[in-house]
Amino acid sequence: QSLAAVASAAVDLTPGFTERVVVTVQPASVTAGTPFSPAVTVALRDGFGNLCTGESSAVTATLGNARGAALLGTTTVNAASGVATFSDLAVDRAALNYFLNIGSPGLFAASSVSFDISAGAPSRLAFLTPSSTQVAGGTMAPAIRVAVVDDYGNLVATASDTVDLSLGTNPTGATLNGTIEDVGGLPLIY
């Protein structure tokens, strides 16, 4: 003999205690100073992976494998309904294999996938060696090195701009002689 099925009253399930930060939208490779798109997003979840919709804790992102680079933008945001979105994070230095560490006090932190930052558009010239006092007719040592860089000082190795070097203040009417040589994207003047 079979028994008839009986429906129970509605049961509301709520998430357990918030336990961990989970990266739900990973950072993508971009150029220096450009915010990640789409924005890096994390969720605050319980031990079963449920979104803790009542969470509004502060969540902080730091740059892993930084090697002197800075993480730009708003690095601490409050979660809303258990989700924190970092809408303006960017990195200032071009390099490979960065990652983000993202955490909230008392919770297990998360690390993002690795990403690369490339140089932005050429924006200016930068002297890589300081000028020094030279003897007339002598060879400048060290050689003057000038590079094309982006807004953050990253070498733009693909730049094909022409670089003209001249003497600024020149009360004696001296001339600048030498050879211009491109060495791996760095014009070398000697």
mmCIF file of N, CA and C in Angstrom, residues 6-12:
data_model
loop_
_atom_site.group_PDB
_atom_site.id
_atom_site.type_symbol
_atom_site.label_atom_id
_atom_site.label_comp_id
_atom_site.label_asym_id
_atom_site.label_seq_id
_atom_site.Cartn_x
_atom_site.Cartn_y
_atom_site.Cartn_z
ATOM 1 N N VAL A 6 2.466 14.335 0.980
ATOM 2 C CA VAL A 6 1.935 15.486 1.722
ATOM 3 C C VAL A 6 2.922 16.632 1.556
ATOM 4 N N ALA A 7 2.465 17.809 1.216
ATOM 5 C CA ALA A 7 3.327 18.979 1.077
ATOM 6 C C ALA A 7 3.506 19.636 2.432
ATOM 7 N N SER A 8 4.704 20.049 2.708
ATOM 8 C CA SER A 8 4.961 20.741 3.977
ATOM 9 C C SER A 8 4.742 22.230 3.791
ATOM 10 N N ALA A 9 4.782 22.929 4.870
ATOM 11 C CA ALA A 9 4.718 24.383 4.814
ATOM 12 C C ALA A 9 6.035 24.887 4.225
ATOM 13 N N ALA A 10 6.050 26.104 3.708
ATOM 14 C CA ALA A 10 7.260 26.689 3.136
ATOM 15 C C ALA A 10 8.350 26.759 4.195
ATOM 16 N N VAL A 11 9.574 26.473 3.766
ATOM 17 C CA VAL A 11 10.732 26.515 4.655
ATOM 18 C C VAL A 11 11.699 27.556 4.105
ATOM 19 N N ASP A 12 12.091 28.494 4.937
ATOM 20 C CA ASP A 12 13.079 29.497 4.536
ATOM 21 C C ASP A 12 14.454 29.038 4.990
#
